[in-house]
Tab-separated table of C-alpha atoms and ligand atoms in Angstrom:
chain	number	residue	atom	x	y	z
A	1	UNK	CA	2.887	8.374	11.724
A	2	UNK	CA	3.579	10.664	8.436
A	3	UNK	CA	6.919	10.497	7.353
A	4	UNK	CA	7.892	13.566	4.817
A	5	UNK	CA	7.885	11.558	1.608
A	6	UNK	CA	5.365	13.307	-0.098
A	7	UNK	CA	6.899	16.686	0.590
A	8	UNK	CA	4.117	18.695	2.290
A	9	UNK	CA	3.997	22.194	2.072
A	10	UNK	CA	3.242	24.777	5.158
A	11	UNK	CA	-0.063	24.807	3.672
A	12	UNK	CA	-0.780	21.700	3.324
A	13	UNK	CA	1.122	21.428	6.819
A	14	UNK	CA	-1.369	23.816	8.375
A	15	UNK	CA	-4.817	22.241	6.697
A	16	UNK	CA	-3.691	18.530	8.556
A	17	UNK	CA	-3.555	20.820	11.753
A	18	UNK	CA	-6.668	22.403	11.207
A	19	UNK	CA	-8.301	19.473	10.235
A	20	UNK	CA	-6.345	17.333	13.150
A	21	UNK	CA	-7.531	20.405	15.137
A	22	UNK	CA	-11.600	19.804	14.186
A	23	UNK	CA	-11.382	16.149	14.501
A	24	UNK	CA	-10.014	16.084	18.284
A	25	UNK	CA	-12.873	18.648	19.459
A	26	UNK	CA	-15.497	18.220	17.517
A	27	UNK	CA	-15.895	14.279	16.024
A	28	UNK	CA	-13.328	11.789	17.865
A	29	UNK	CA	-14.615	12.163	21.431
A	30	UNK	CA	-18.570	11.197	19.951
A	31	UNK	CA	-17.729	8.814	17.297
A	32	UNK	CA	-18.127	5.790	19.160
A	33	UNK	CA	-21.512	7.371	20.619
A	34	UNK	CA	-22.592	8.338	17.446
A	35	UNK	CA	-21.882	4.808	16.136
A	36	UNK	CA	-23.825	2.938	18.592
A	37	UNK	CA	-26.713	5.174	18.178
A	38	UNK	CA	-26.324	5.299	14.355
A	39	UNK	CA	-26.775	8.926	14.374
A	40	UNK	CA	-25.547	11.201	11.815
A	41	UNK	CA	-24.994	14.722	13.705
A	42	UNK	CA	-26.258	17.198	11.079
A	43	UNK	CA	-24.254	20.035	12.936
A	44	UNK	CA	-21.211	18.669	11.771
A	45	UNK	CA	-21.872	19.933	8.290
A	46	UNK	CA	-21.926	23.440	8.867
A	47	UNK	CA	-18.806	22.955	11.006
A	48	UNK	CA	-17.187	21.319	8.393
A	49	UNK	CA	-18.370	24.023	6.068
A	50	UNK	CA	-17.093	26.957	8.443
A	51	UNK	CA	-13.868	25.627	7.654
A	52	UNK	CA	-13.941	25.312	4.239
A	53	UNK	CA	-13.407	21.660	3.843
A	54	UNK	CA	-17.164	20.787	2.190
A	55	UNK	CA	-15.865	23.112	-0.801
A	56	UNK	CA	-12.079	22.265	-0.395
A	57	UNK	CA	-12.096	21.812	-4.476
A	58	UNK	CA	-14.135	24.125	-5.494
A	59	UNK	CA	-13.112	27.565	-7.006
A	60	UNK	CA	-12.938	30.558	-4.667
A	61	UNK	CA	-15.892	32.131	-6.728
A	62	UNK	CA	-18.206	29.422	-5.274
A	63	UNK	CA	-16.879	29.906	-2.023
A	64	UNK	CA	-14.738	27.408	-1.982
A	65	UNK	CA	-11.148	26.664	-1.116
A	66	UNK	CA	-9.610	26.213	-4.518
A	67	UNK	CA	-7.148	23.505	-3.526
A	68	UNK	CA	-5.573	21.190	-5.291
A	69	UNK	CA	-6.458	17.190	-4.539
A	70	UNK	CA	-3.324	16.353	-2.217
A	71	UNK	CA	-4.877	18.833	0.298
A	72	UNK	CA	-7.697	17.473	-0.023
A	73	UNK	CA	-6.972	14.085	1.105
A	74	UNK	CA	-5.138	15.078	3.628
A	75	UNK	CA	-7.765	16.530	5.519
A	76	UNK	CA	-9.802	14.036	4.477
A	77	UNK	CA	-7.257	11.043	6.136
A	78	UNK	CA	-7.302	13.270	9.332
A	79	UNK	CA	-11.096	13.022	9.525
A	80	UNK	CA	-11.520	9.760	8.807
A	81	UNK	CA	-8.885	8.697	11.863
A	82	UNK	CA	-11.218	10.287	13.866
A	83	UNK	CA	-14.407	8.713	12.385
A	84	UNK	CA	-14.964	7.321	8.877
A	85	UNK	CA	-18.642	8.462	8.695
A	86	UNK	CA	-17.858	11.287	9.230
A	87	UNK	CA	-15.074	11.398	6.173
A	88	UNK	CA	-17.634	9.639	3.735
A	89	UNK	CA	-20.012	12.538	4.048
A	90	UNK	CA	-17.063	14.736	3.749
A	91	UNK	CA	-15.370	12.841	0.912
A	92	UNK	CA	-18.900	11.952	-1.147
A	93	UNK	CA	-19.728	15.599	-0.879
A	94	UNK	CA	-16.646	17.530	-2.042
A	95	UNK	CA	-15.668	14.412	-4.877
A	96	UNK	CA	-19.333	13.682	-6.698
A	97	UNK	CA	-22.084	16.246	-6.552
A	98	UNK	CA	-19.623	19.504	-5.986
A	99	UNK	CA	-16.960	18.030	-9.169
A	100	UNK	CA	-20.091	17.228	-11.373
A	101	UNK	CA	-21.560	20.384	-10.753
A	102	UNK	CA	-18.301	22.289	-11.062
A	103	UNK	CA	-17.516	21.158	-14.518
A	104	UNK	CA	-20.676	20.563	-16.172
A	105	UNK	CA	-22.714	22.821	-14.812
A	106	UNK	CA	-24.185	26.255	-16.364
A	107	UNK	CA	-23.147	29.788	-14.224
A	108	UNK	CA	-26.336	29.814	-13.184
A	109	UNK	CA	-26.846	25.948	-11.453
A	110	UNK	CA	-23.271	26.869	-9.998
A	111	UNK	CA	-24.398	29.952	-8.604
A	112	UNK	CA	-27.626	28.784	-7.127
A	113	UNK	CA	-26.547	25.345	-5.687
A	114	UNK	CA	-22.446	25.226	-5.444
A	115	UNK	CA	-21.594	28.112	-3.683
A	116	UNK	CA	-24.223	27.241	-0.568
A	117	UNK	CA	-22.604	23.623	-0.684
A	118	UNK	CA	-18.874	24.720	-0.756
A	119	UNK	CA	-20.157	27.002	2.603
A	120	UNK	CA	-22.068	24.104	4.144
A	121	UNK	CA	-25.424	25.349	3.828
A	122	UNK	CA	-26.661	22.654	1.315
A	123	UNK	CA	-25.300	19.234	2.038
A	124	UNK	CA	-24.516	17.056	-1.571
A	125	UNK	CA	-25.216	13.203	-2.139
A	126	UNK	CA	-24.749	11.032	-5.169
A	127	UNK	CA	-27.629	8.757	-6.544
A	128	UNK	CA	-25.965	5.915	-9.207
A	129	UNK	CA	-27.140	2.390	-7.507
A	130	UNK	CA	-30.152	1.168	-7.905
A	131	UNK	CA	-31.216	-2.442	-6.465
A	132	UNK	CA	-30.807	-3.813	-9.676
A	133	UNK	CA	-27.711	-1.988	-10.595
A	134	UNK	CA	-24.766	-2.073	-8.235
A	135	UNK	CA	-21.553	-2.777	-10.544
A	136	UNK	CA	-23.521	-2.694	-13.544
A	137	UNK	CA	-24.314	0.819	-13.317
A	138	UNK	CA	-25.093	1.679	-16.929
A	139	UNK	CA	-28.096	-1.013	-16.272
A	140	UNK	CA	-30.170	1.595	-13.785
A	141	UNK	CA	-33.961	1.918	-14.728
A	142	UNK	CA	-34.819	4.971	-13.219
A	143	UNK	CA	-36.836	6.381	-16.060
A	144	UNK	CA	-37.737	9.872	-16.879
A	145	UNK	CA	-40.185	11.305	-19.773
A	146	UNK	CA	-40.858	14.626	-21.028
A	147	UNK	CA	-43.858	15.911	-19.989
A	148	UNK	CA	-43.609	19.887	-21.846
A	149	UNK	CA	-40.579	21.453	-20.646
A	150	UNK	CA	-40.293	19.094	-17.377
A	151	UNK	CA	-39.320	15.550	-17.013
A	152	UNK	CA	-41.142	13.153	-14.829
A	153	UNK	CA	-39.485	10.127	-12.996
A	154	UNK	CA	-40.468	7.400	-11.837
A	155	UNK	CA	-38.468	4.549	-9.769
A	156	UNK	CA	-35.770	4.201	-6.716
A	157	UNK	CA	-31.800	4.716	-5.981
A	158	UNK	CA	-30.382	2.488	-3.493
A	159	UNK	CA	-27.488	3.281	-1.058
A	160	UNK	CA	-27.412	7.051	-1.254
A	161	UNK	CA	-25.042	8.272	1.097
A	162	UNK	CA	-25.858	11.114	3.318
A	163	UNK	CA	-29.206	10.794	1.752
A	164	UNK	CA	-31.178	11.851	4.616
A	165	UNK	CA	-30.010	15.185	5.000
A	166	UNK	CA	-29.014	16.189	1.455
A	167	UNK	CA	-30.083	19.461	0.328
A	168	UNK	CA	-28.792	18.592	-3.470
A	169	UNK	CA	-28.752	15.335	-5.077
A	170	UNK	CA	-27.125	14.412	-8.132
A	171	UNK	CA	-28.635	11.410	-9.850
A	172	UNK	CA	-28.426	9.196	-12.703
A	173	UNK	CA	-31.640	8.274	-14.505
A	174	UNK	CA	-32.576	7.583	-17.910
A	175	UNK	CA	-33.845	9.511	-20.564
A	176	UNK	CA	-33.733	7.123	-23.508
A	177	UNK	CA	-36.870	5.119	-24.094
A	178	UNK	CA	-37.763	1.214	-22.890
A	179	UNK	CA	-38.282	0.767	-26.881
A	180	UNK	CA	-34.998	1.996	-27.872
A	181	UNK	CA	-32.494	1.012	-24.850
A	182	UNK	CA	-28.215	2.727	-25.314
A	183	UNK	CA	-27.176	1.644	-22.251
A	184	UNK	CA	-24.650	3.981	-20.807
A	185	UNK	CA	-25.348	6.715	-23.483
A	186	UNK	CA	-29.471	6.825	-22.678
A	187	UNK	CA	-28.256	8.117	-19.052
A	188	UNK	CA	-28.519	11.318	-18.256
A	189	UNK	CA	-27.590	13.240	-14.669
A	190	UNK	CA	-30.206	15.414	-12.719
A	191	UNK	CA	-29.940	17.719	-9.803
A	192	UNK	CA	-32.308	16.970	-7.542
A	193	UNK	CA	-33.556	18.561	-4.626
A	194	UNK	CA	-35.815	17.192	-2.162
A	195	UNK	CA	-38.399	19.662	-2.457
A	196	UNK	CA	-39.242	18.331	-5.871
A	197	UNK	CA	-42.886	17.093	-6.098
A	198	UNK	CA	-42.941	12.825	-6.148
A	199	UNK	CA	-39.665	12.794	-4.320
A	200	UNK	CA	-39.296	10.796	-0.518
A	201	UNK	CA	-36.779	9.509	1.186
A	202	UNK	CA	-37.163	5.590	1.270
A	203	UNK	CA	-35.786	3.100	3.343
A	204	UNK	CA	-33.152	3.790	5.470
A	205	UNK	CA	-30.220	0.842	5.866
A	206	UNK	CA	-29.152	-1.113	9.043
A	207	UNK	CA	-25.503	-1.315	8.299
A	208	UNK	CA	-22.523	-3.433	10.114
A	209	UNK	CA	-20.481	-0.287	9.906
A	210	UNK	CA	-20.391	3.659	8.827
A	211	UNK	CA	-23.374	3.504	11.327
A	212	UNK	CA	-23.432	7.266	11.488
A	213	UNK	CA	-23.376	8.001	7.766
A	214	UNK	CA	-27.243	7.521	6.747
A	215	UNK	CA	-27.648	5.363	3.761
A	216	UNK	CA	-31.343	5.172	2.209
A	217	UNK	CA	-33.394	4.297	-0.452
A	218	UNK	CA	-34.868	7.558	-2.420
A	219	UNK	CA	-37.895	7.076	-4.467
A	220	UNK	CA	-39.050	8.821	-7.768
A	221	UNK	CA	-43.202	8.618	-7.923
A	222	UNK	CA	-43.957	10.668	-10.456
A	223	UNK	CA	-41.559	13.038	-9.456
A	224	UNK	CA	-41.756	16.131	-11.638
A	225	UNK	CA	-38.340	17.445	-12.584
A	226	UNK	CA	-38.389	20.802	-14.135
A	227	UNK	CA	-35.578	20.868	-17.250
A	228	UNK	CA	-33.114	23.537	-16.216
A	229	UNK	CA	-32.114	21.148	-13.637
A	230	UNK	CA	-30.375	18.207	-16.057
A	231	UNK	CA	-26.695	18.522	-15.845
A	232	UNK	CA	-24.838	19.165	-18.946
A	233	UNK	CA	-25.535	17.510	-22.279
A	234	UNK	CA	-28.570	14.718	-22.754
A	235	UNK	CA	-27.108	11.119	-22.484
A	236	UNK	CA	-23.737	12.229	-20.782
A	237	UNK	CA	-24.735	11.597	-17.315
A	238	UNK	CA	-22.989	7.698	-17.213
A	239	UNK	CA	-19.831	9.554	-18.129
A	240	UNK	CA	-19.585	12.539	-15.936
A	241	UNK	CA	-20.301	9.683	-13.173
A	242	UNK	CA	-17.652	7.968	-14.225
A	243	UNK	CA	-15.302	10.610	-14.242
A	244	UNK	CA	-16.262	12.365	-11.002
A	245	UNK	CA	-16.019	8.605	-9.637
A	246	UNK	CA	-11.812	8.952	-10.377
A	247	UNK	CA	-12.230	11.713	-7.562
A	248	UNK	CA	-14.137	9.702	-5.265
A	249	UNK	CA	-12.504	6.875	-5.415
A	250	UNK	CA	-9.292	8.896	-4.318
A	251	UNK	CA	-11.893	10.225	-1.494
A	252	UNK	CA	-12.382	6.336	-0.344
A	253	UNK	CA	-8.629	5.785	-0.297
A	254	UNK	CA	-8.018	8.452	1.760
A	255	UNK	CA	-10.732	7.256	4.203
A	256	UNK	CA	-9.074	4.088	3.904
A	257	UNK	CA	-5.558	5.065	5.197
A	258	UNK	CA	-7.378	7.000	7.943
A	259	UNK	CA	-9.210	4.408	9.435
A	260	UNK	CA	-6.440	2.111	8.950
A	261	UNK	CA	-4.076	4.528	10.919
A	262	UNK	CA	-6.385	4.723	13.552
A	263	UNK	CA	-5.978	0.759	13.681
A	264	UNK	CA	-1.674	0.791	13.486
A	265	UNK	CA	-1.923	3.661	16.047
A	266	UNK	CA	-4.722	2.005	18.538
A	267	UNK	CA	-2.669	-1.961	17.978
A	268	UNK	CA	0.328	-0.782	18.636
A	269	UNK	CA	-0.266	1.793	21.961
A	270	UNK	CA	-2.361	-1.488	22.922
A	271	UNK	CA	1.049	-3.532	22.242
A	272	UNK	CA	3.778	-1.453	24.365
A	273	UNK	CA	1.093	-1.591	27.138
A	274	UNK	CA	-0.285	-4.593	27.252
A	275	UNK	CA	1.714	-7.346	29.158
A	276	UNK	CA	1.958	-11.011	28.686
A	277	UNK	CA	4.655	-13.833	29.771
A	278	UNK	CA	6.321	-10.826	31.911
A	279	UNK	CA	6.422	-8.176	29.262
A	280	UNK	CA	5.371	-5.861	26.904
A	281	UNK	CA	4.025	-8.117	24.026
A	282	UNK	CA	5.610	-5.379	21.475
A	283	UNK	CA	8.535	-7.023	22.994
A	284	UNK	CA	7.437	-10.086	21.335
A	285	UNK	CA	8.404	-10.532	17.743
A	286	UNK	CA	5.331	-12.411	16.326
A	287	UNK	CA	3.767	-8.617	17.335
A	288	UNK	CA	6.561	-6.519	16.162
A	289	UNK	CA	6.092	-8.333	12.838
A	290	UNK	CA	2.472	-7.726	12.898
A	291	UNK	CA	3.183	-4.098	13.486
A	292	UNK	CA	5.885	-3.940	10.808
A	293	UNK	CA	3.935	-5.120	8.163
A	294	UNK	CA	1.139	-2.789	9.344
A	295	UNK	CA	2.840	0.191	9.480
A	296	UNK	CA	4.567	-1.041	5.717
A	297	UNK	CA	1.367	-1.539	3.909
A	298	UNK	CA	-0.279	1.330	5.306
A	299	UNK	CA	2.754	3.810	4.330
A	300	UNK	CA	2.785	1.975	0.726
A	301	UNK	CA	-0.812	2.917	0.455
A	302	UNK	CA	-0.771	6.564	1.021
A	303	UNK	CA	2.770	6.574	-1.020
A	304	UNK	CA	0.469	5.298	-3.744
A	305	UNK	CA	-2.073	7.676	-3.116
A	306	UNK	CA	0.040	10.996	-2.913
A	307	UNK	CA	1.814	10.016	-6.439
A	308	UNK	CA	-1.429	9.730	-8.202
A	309	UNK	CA	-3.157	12.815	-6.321
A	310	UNK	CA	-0.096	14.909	-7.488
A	311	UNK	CA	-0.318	12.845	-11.518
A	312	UNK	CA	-4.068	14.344	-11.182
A	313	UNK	CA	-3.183	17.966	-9.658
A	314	UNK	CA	-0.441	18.196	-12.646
A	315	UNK	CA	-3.673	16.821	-15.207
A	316	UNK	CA	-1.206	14.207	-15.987
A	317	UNK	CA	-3.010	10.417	-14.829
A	318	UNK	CA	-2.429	7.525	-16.294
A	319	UNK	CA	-5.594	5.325	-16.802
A	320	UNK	CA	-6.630	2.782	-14.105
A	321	UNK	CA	-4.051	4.609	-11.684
A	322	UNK	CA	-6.844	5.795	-9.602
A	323	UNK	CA	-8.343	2.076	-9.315
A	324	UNK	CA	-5.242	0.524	-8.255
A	325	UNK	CA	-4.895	3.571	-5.238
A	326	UNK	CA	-8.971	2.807	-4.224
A	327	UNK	CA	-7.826	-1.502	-4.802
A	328	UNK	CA	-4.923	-1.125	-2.731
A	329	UNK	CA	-5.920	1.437	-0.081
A	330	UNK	CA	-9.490	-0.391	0.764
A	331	UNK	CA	-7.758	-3.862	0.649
A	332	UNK	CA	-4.730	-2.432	3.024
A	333	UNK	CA	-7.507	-1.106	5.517
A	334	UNK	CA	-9.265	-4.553	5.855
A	335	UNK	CA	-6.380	-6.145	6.486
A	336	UNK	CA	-4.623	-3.675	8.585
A	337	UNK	CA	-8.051	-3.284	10.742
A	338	UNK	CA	-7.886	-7.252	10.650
A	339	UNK	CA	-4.398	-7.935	12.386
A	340	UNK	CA	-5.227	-4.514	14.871
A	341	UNK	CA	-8.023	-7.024	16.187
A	342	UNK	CA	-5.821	-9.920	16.444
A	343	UNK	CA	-3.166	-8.107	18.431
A	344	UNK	CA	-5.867	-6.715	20.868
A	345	UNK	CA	-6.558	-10.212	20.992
A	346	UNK	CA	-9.927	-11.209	23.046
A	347	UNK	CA	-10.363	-7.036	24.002
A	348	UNK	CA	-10.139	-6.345	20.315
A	349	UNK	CA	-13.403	-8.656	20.131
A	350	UNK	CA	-15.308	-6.416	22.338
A	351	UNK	CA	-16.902	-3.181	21.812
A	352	UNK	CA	-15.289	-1.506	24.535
A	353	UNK	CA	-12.217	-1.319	22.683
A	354	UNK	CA	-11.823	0.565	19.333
A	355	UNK	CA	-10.534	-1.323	17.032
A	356	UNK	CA	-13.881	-3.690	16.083
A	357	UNK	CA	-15.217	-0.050	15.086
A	358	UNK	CA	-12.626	0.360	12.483
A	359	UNK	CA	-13.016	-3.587	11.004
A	360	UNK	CA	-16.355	-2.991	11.101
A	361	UNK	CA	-15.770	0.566	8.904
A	362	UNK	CA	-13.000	-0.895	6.797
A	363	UNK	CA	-15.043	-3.393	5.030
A	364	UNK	CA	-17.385	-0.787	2.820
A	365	UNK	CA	-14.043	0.754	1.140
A	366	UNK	CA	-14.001	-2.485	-0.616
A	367	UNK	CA	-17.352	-2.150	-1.460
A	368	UNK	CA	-18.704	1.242	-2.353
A	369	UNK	CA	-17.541	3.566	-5.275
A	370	UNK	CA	-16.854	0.342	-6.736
A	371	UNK	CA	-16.127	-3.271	-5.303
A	372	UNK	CA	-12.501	-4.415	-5.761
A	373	UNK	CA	-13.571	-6.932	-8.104
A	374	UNK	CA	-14.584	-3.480	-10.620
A	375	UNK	CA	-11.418	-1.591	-10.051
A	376	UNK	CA	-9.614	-4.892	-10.965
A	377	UNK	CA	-11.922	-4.404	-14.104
A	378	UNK	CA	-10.833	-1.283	-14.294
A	379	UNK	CA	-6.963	-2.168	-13.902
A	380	UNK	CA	-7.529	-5.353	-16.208
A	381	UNK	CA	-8.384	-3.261	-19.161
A	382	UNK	CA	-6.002	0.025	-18.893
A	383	UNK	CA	-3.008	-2.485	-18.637
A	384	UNK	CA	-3.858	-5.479	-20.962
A	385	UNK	CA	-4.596	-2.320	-23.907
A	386	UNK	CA	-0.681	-1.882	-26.157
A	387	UNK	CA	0.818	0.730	-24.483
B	1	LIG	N1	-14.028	8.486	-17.751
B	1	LIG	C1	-14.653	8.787	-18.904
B	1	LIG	N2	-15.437	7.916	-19.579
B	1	LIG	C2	-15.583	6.693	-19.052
B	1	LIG	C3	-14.964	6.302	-17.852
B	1	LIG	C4	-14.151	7.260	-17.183
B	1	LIG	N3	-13.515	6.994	-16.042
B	1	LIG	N4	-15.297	5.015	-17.574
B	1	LIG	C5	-16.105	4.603	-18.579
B	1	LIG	N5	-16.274	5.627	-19.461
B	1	LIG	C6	-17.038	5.590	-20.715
B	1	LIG	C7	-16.461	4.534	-21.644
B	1	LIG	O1	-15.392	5.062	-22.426
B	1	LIG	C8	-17.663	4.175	-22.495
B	1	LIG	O2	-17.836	5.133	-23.515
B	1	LIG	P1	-17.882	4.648	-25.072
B	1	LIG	O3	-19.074	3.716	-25.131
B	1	LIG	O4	-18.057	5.921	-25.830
B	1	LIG	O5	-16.596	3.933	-25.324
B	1	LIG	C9	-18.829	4.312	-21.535
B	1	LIG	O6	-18.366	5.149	-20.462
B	1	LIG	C10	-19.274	2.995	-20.983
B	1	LIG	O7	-18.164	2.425	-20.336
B	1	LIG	P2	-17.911	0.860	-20.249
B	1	LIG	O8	-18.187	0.229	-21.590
B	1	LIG	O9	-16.592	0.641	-19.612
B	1	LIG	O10	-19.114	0.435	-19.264
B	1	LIG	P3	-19.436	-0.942	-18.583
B	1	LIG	O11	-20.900	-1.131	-18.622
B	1	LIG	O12	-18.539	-2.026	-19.116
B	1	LIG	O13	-19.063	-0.655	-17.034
B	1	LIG	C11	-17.693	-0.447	-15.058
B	1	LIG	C12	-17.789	-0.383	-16.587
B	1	LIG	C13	-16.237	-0.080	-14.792
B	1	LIG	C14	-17.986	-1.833	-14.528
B	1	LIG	C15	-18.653	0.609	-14.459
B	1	LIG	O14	-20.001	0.255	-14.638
B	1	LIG	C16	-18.411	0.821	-12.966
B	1	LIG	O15	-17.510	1.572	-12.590
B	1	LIG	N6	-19.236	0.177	-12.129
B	1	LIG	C17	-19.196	0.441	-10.668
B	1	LIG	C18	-20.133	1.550	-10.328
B	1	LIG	C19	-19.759	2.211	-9.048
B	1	LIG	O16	-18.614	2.544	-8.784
B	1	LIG	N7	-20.756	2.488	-8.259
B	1	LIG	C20	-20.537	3.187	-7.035
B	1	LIG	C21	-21.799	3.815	-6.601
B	1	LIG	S1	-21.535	5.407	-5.954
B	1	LIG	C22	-21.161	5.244	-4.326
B	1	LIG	O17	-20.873	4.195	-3.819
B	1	LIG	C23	-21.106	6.559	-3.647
B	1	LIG	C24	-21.421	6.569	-2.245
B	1	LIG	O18	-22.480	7.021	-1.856
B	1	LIG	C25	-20.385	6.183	-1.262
């Protein structure tokens, strides 16, 4: 289902083939393998690179595809019909470390880390949560010191997505002092890289869903950073995060729609099938409701999306716009993934049938990248301000 609205254009046409293409050989047919197993297949990141869509942002001088966001998310939907670990690792990669690095990093950290990222050779993750600082994120304590012309950290991020196999790392720590605290403006961003001495990956997560996206703890002891890797100015890093967060947060929506259209598509082939009382139960109304208002707040959500994609692509977004598409989208996906259950009815309870996979996926878009309860925050303040 993709009506027209949004006016695609053959290249944009072409990059939901080629990414519709990818999905059907290469993740679909293993995702519910991969799931069980909670593997993360670390081929799947060259793949993804061969094609482009780990730099699908990024300027054609770093190798990458030079798109604009719209394309982007397209793909990204595509992917994430097929599987949404899959799509986090795509959308966490080409929305935080690659659009930090691309605009605040020098020629020469661009050179050495973004190109081999846009081409799939370095994987990127994102390091902002600690366990003490989920929503309050300008409340991390990961602390670094000067020690001559290197920094040296000590303490753990939580939740790092793809954190396993991440070749590049950009992370949040602090470089004020415990004696004289600034909250968001004593943070500054690092690019790690996991060859750094004092750096191991911690703990990694049991998680009800996005089994085969790796999510672990990564611990600073004494780990000696040297100081051509901090990222842009001293005491900036809480902003750039913010900022690069307005592109993943557009990342999660799209994931959202995906695995939510995965849901419509899955309920309703399971309705015309499926017979009950003599017939079809899409014959039924109660179901043809169900499906109607389905197929309504999905196509509202990605409606929502497009708009404020193409507001961004034309540098023209209005605050909180990008909240309400990440509030809406994640929110539409739990309850679209919800009612897909209900019409499988008993199967829908069972792992044998898809559709517990995607409810089980759908309920970490209202979570990560910032819980609905923050993008209301968010919201709350850009529209209660005079206009
Ligand atoms: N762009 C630019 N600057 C911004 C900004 C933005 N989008 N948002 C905030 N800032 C600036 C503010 O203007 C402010 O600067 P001044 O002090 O100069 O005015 C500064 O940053 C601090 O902002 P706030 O006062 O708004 O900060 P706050 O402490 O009240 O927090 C918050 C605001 C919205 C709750 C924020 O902490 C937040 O978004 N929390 C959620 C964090 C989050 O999304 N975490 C996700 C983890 S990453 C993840 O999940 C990735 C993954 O692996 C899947």
């Amino acid at each position: 289902m993709m009506t027209d609205l949004h006016h695609l254009t053959e290249e944009q046409r072409a990059i939901i083939a080629t990414a519709r293409a990818f999905a059907d050989e290469h993740v679909r047919p293993y995702a519910d393998q991969w799931d069980r197993a909670g593997h993360f297949e670390p081929s799947l990141v060259r793949r993804l690179g061969d094609l482009g869509f780990l730099g699908m942002l990024l300027p054609t001088e770093y190798d990458g595809l030079g798109l604009d966001a719209r394309s982007y998310l397209l793909a990204l939907e595509e992917i994430a019909a097929a599987d949404a670990s899959t799509a986090v690792m795509m959308s966490v990669h080409n929305s935080l470390p690659t659009q930090m690095l691309n605009a605040f990093g020098t020629p020469e950290q661009k050179r050495r880390f973004l190109a081999p990222m846009a081409r799939g050779e370095l994987l990127g993750a994102f390091a902002l949560s600690e366990p003490d600082a989920g929503s309050d994120a300008s409340a991390i304590r990961c602390q670094a010191r000067r020690d001559g012309d290197d920094w040296i950290v000590e303490g753990t991020k939580a939740w790092v997505t793809s954190g396993t196999h991440a070749g590049v790392i950009i992370a949040m720590i602090r470089t004020d002092t415990p004696e004289a605290r600034r909250r968001s403006k004593g943070i500054s961003a690092f690019i790690l890289t996991p060859d750094l001495p004092g750096f191991t990956v911690g703990k990694k997560e049991d998680k009800m869903g996005l089994r085969a996206s790796p999510t672990v703890q990564l611990v600073f002891d004494g780990m000696r950073v040297p100081g051509d890797r901090m990222l842009g100015a001293e005491g900036q890093g809480f902003i750039y995060a913010m900022q690069s967060l307005e592109h993943g947060r557009l990342g999660i929506s799209a994931q959202s729609i995906g695995i939510a259209r995965a849901a419509f598509e899955a309920a309703r082939a399971y309705a015309m099938e499926r017979k009950q009382f003599g017939q079809p139960i899409a014959e039924f109304q109660g179901v043809q409701f169900k499906l109607a208002d389905m197929a309504t707040r999905l196509t509202a959500a990605r409606a929502l999306l497009h708009t404020v994609a193409a507001a961004k692509d034309r540098g023209v977004l209005v605050p909180g716009e990008v909240s309400m598409c990440k509030l809406f989208a994640s929110e539409m996906a739990m309850w679209v993934t919800t009612q897909a259950i209900q019409v499988f009815g008993g199967y829908g309870y069972m792992k044998e049938y898809p559709v517990e996979k995607y409810f089980r996926d759908a309920k970490v878009t209202e979570i990560y990248e910032g819980t609905s309860e923050v993008q209301r925050i968010v919201i709350g303040r850009a529209v209660s301000k005079p206009q």
